[in-house]
Tab-separated table of C-alpha atoms in Angstrom:
chain	number	residue	atom	x	y	z
A	222	UNK	CA	0.218	17.400	18.399
A	223	UNK	CA	-2.422	14.794	18.999
A	224	UNK	CA	-1.387	11.212	19.582
A	225	UNK	CA	-2.576	8.609	17.032
A	226	UNK	CA	-6.220	7.657	17.346
A	227	UNK	CA	-6.862	3.952	17.644
A	228	UNK	CA	-9.736	2.820	15.416
A	229	UNK	CA	-9.592	-0.851	16.445
A	230	UNK	CA	-12.814	-0.698	18.460
A	231	UNK	CA	-14.942	0.976	15.747
A	232	UNK	CA	-13.631	-1.484	13.174
A	233	UNK	CA	-14.337	-4.469	15.385
A	234	UNK	CA	-17.925	-3.293	15.729
A	235	UNK	CA	-18.097	-2.699	11.992
A	236	UNK	CA	-17.204	-6.306	11.284
A	237	UNK	CA	-20.550	-7.395	12.683
A	238	UNK	CA	-22.333	-5.195	10.126
A	239	UNK	CA	-20.830	-7.063	7.210
A	240	UNK	CA	-18.332	-6.437	4.406
A	241	UNK	CA	-18.797	-4.395	1.221
A	242	UNK	CA	-20.928	-6.088	-1.478
A	243	UNK	CA	-17.750	-6.678	-3.542
A	244	UNK	CA	-13.991	-6.401	-3.298
A	245	UNK	CA	-12.861	-2.856	-4.051
A	246	UNK	CA	-9.950	-2.151	-6.383
A	247	UNK	CA	-6.842	-0.366	-5.146
A	248	UNK	CA	-7.927	2.800	-6.960
A	249	UNK	CA	-11.350	2.641	-5.309
A	250	UNK	CA	-9.852	2.149	-1.847
A	251	UNK	CA	-7.465	5.038	-2.464
A	252	UNK	CA	-10.338	7.246	-3.652
A	253	UNK	CA	-12.468	6.365	-0.597
A	254	UNK	CA	-9.676	7.237	1.820
A	255	UNK	CA	-8.757	10.409	-0.051
A	256	UNK	CA	-12.402	11.509	-0.134
A	257	UNK	CA	-12.653	10.875	3.615
A	258	UNK	CA	-9.701	13.225	4.095
A	259	UNK	CA	-11.350	15.830	1.852
A	260	UNK	CA	-14.543	15.623	3.929
A	261	UNK	CA	-12.649	15.824	7.244
A	262	UNK	CA	-14.084	12.417	8.200
A	263	UNK	CA	-10.647	10.811	8.419
A	264	UNK	CA	-8.686	12.868	10.916
A	265	UNK	CA	-4.948	13.451	11.328
A	266	UNK	CA	-3.394	10.871	13.649
A	267	UNK	CA	-6.006	8.186	12.937
A	268	UNK	CA	-4.400	4.730	12.914
A	269	UNK	CA	-4.916	2.784	9.698
A	270	UNK	CA	-4.717	-0.884	10.651
A	271	UNK	CA	-4.042	-3.078	7.628
A	272	UNK	CA	-6.095	-6.072	8.816
A	273	UNK	CA	-9.159	-4.000	9.554
A	274	UNK	CA	-8.897	-1.903	6.402
A	275	UNK	CA	-8.669	-5.130	4.398
A	276	UNK	CA	-11.792	-6.417	6.144
A	277	UNK	CA	-13.967	-3.354	5.608
A	278	UNK	CA	-12.769	-2.847	2.004
A	279	UNK	CA	-13.083	-6.504	1.034
A	280	UNK	CA	-9.371	-6.509	0.164
A	281	UNK	CA	-6.097	-8.072	1.322
A	282	UNK	CA	-3.298	-6.786	3.545
A	283	UNK	CA	-0.900	-6.775	0.593
A	284	UNK	CA	-3.189	-4.558	-1.481
A	285	UNK	CA	-3.936	-2.288	1.488
A	286	UNK	CA	-0.195	-1.905	1.985
A	287	UNK	CA	0.113	-0.744	-1.642
A	288	UNK	CA	-2.643	1.841	-1.142
A	289	UNK	CA	-1.063	3.123	2.067
A	290	UNK	CA	2.293	3.467	0.320
A	291	UNK	CA	0.616	5.522	-2.406
A	292	UNK	CA	-1.052	7.748	0.183
A	293	UNK	CA	2.273	8.130	1.979
A	294	UNK	CA	3.849	9.273	-1.280
A	295	UNK	CA	1.112	11.936	-1.426
A	296	UNK	CA	1.932	12.982	2.171
A	297	UNK	CA	-1.542	11.959	3.369
A	298	UNK	CA	-0.338	8.995	5.432
A	299	UNK	CA	2.679	8.514	7.691
A	300	UNK	CA	4.305	5.071	7.721
A	301	UNK	CA	6.149	4.256	10.950
A	302	UNK	CA	8.429	1.180	10.974
A	303	UNK	CA	7.126	-1.537	13.308
A	304	UNK	CA	4.093	0.606	14.192
A	305	UNK	CA	2.052	0.745	10.995
A	306	UNK	CA	0.326	3.676	9.327
A	307	UNK	CA	-1.652	6.682	10.456
A	308	UNK	CA	-3.195	9.675	8.762
A	309	UNK	CA	-0.575	12.416	8.462
A	310	UNK	CA	-0.511	15.332	10.909
A	311	UNK	CA	1.174	18.208	9.057
A	312	UNK	CA	3.378	20.472	11.145
A	313	UNK	CA	3.029	24.252	11.033
A	314	UNK	CA	6.043	24.404	8.718
A	315	UNK	CA	4.523	21.785	6.408
A	316	UNK	CA	1.219	23.665	6.414
A	317	UNK	CA	2.994	26.809	5.263
A	318	UNK	CA	4.807	24.850	2.554
A	319	UNK	CA	1.468	23.550	1.231
A	320	UNK	CA	0.111	27.074	0.915
A	321	UNK	CA	3.357	28.328	-0.612
A	322	UNK	CA	2.952	25.721	-3.359
A	323	UNK	CA	-0.669	26.672	-3.906
A	324	UNK	CA	0.269	30.354	-4.178
A	325	UNK	CA	2.819	29.445	-6.831
A	326	UNK	CA	0.426	27.332	-8.895
A	327	UNK	CA	-3.166	28.517	-8.617
A	328	UNK	CA	-3.013	32.221	-9.571
A	329	UNK	CA	-1.150	31.293	-12.777
A	330	UNK	CA	-3.587	28.451	-13.358
A	331	UNK	CA	-6.697	30.653	-13.291
A	332	UNK	CA	-4.937	33.344	-15.328
A	333	UNK	CA	-4.233	30.716	-17.974
A	334	UNK	CA	-7.906	29.690	-17.994
A	335	UNK	CA	-9.078	33.323	-18.211
A	336	UNK	CA	-6.863	33.899	-21.223
A	337	UNK	CA	-8.629	30.972	-22.931
A	338	UNK	CA	-12.238	31.242	-21.668
A	339	UNK	CA	-14.515	28.481	-22.905
A	340	UNK	CA	-18.309	28.394	-22.385
A	341	UNK	CA	-18.161	24.680	-21.562
A	342	UNK	CA	-15.665	25.377	-18.770
A	343	UNK	CA	-17.784	28.166	-17.325
A	344	UNK	CA	-20.820	25.888	-17.402
A	345	UNK	CA	-19.021	23.171	-15.440
A	346	UNK	CA	-17.676	25.648	-12.892
A	347	UNK	CA	-21.087	27.221	-12.317
A	348	UNK	CA	-22.684	23.789	-11.989
A	349	UNK	CA	-20.121	22.948	-9.318
A	350	UNK	CA	-20.782	26.167	-7.394
A	351	UNK	CA	-24.514	25.350	-7.581
A	352	UNK	CA	-23.764	22.021	-5.864
A	353	UNK	CA	-21.866	23.912	-3.164
A	354	UNK	CA	-24.912	26.145	-2.621
A	355	UNK	CA	-27.183	23.091	-2.339
A	356	UNK	CA	-24.880	21.513	0.234
A	357	UNK	CA	-24.830	24.725	2.269
A	358	UNK	CA	-28.612	25.000	2.133
A	359	UNK	CA	-28.869	21.408	3.383
A	360	UNK	CA	-26.296	21.998	6.127
A	361	UNK	CA	-24.277	19.037	4.807
A	362	UNK	CA	-20.880	19.978	6.241
A	363	UNK	CA	-18.854	17.002	4.914
A	364	UNK	CA	-20.177	17.654	1.400
A	365	UNK	CA	-19.552	21.402	1.728
A	366	UNK	CA	-15.940	20.771	2.703
A	367	UNK	CA	-15.355	18.231	-0.071
A	368	UNK	CA	-16.938	20.389	-2.787
A	369	UNK	CA	-14.944	23.434	-1.712
A	370	UNK	CA	-11.714	21.520	-2.267
A	371	UNK	CA	-12.959	19.928	-5.470
A	372	UNK	CA	-13.622	23.375	-6.973
A	373	UNK	CA	-9.866	23.968	-7.042
A	374	UNK	CA	-9.278	20.482	-8.454
A	375	UNK	CA	-11.803	21.186	-11.219
A	376	UNK	CA	-9.957	24.363	-12.185
A	377	UNK	CA	-6.785	22.305	-12.574
A	378	UNK	CA	-8.614	19.639	-14.579
A	379	UNK	CA	-9.924	22.256	-17.005
A	380	UNK	CA	-6.378	23.236	-17.961
A	381	UNK	CA	-5.966	19.784	-19.483
A	382	UNK	CA	-2.626	19.387	-17.692
A	383	UNK	CA	-2.666	15.996	-15.985
A	384	UNK	CA	0.424	16.679	-13.869
A	385	UNK	CA	-1.082	19.930	-12.575
A	386	UNK	CA	-4.391	18.185	-11.903
A	387	UNK	CA	-2.707	15.413	-9.900
A	388	UNK	CA	-0.601	17.919	-7.979
A	389	UNK	CA	-3.621	20.069	-7.062
A	390	UNK	CA	-5.558	17.019	-5.895
A	391	UNK	CA	-2.727	16.094	-3.545
A	392	UNK	CA	-2.305	19.683	-2.319
A	393	UNK	CA	-6.034	20.057	-1.673
A	394	UNK	CA	-6.123	16.826	0.325
A	395	UNK	CA	-3.111	17.996	2.354
A	396	UNK	CA	-4.879	21.335	2.879
A	397	UNK	CA	-7.844	19.484	4.353
A	398	UNK	CA	-5.555	17.867	6.929
A	399	UNK	CA	-4.108	21.282	7.723
A	400	UNK	CA	-7.573	22.800	8.141
A	401	UNK	CA	-8.676	19.892	10.345
A	402	UNK	CA	-5.719	20.499	12.641
A	403	UNK	CA	-5.528	24.286	12.687
A	404	UNK	CA	-8.968	25.629	11.753
A	405	UNK	CA	-10.357	28.377	13.979
A	406	UNK	CA	-13.781	27.379	15.383
A	407	UNK	CA	-16.858	28.550	13.465
A	408	UNK	CA	-14.830	30.154	10.688
A	409	UNK	CA	-15.603	29.145	7.063
A	410	UNK	CA	-12.319	28.203	5.369
A	411	UNK	CA	-13.481	28.575	1.771
A	412	UNK	CA	-16.249	31.190	1.262
A	413	UNK	CA	-18.292	30.113	-1.744
A	414	UNK	CA	-18.815	33.641	-3.097
A	415	UNK	CA	-15.072	33.869	-3.718
A	416	UNK	CA	-15.390	30.884	-6.048
A	417	UNK	CA	-18.096	32.767	-7.962
A	418	UNK	CA	-15.843	35.824	-8.221
A	419	UNK	CA	-13.057	33.732	-9.751
A	420	UNK	CA	-15.474	32.225	-12.277
A	421	UNK	CA	-16.666	35.712	-13.227
A	422	UNK	CA	-13.120	36.865	-13.925
A	423	UNK	CA	-12.393	33.758	-16.014
A	424	UNK	CA	-15.606	34.249	-17.997
A	425	UNK	CA	-14.699	37.922	-18.604
A	426	UNK	CA	-11.286	36.899	-19.897
A	427	UNK	CA	-9.577	39.010	-17.224
A	428	UNK	CA	-6.512	36.968	-16.357
A	429	UNK	CA	-4.926	39.530	-14.056
A	430	UNK	CA	-8.101	39.856	-11.997
A	431	UNK	CA	-8.607	36.075	-11.860
A	432	UNK	CA	-5.044	35.661	-10.536
A	433	UNK	CA	-5.469	38.395	-7.927
A	434	UNK	CA	-8.812	36.958	-6.774
A	435	UNK	CA	-7.203	33.542	-6.350
A	436	UNK	CA	-4.326	35.041	-4.352
A	437	UNK	CA	-6.873	36.798	-2.128
A	438	UNK	CA	-8.853	33.573	-1.771
A	439	UNK	CA	-5.805	31.549	-0.704
A	440	UNK	CA	-4.758	34.260	1.760
A	441	UNK	CA	-8.285	34.216	3.176
A	442	UNK	CA	-8.064	30.472	3.782
A	443	UNK	CA	-4.694	30.878	5.512
A	444	UNK	CA	-6.053	33.637	7.739
A	445	UNK	CA	-8.727	31.284	9.098
A	446	UNK	CA	-6.017	29.016	10.542
A	447	UNK	CA	-4.607	29.143	14.049
A	448	UNK	CA	-1.114	27.735	13.646
A	449	UNK	CA	-0.388	27.357	17.354
A	450	UNK	CA	-1.371	23.690	17.483
A	451	UNK	CA	-4.282	21.252	16.959
A	452	UNK	CA	-7.076	20.212	19.280
A	453	UNK	CA	-7.706	16.505	19.985
A	454	UNK	CA	-10.152	14.685	17.725
A	455	UNK	CA	-12.569	11.815	18.222
A	456	UNK	CA	-12.075	8.326	16.709
A	457	UNK	CA	-13.518	7.560	13.285
A	458	UNK	CA	-15.569	4.564	12.082
A	459	UNK	CA	-13.771	3.313	8.958
A	460	UNK	CA	-16.637	0.943	8.056
A	461	UNK	CA	-18.744	3.960	7.106
A	462	UNK	CA	-16.107	5.054	4.583
A	463	UNK	CA	-16.491	1.856	2.576
A	464	UNK	CA	-20.230	1.236	2.953
């Protein structure tokens, strides 16, 4: 596994560029960090230094500590006594556990939606896939990655089950860490046409097909991973996450 990446130097440089225009709330800081994970901009092993996070987020160490504890509860951050926090680096076993959970939840989730198809839901899903297509056309890789994960979160949201929605958001963020660590080079992890196929099955009211398509989709993502071990990553500039 990679050793933790020290972001002290990028943050020191960021201080000269100024702080955010206002102090961010804990929820906003959490959302920024979670989004950075979803976009693969915040890499596994990256050190999260409380003082510097407080500076770039216009916050305090105490509030940053609360956010980091919340992220640790979601398995996105690892807290090490006397050493601080770093972005989690899931092991191969943990990666397989994440996908096992997704296989348990998501096929049933889309089957449930297909058995209750609603035009408003289909409209939102197709609008989301259209955003994915725009991001691909623009070559905006961070946005492509984030939107691919958010498609699955949207499916959970449409069930109206808040616990399922929160669980899928956490699982998708953990999946992004897994993909960052174990992704095979030049292999798309989440082909957009498979999202369209799932929407089509939901719209047709075919729950069995929607479930099977989701199982195929999740297997496809797993097959793009090389679970032998991660490659080293470059440091990240945390100032950009809060600008």
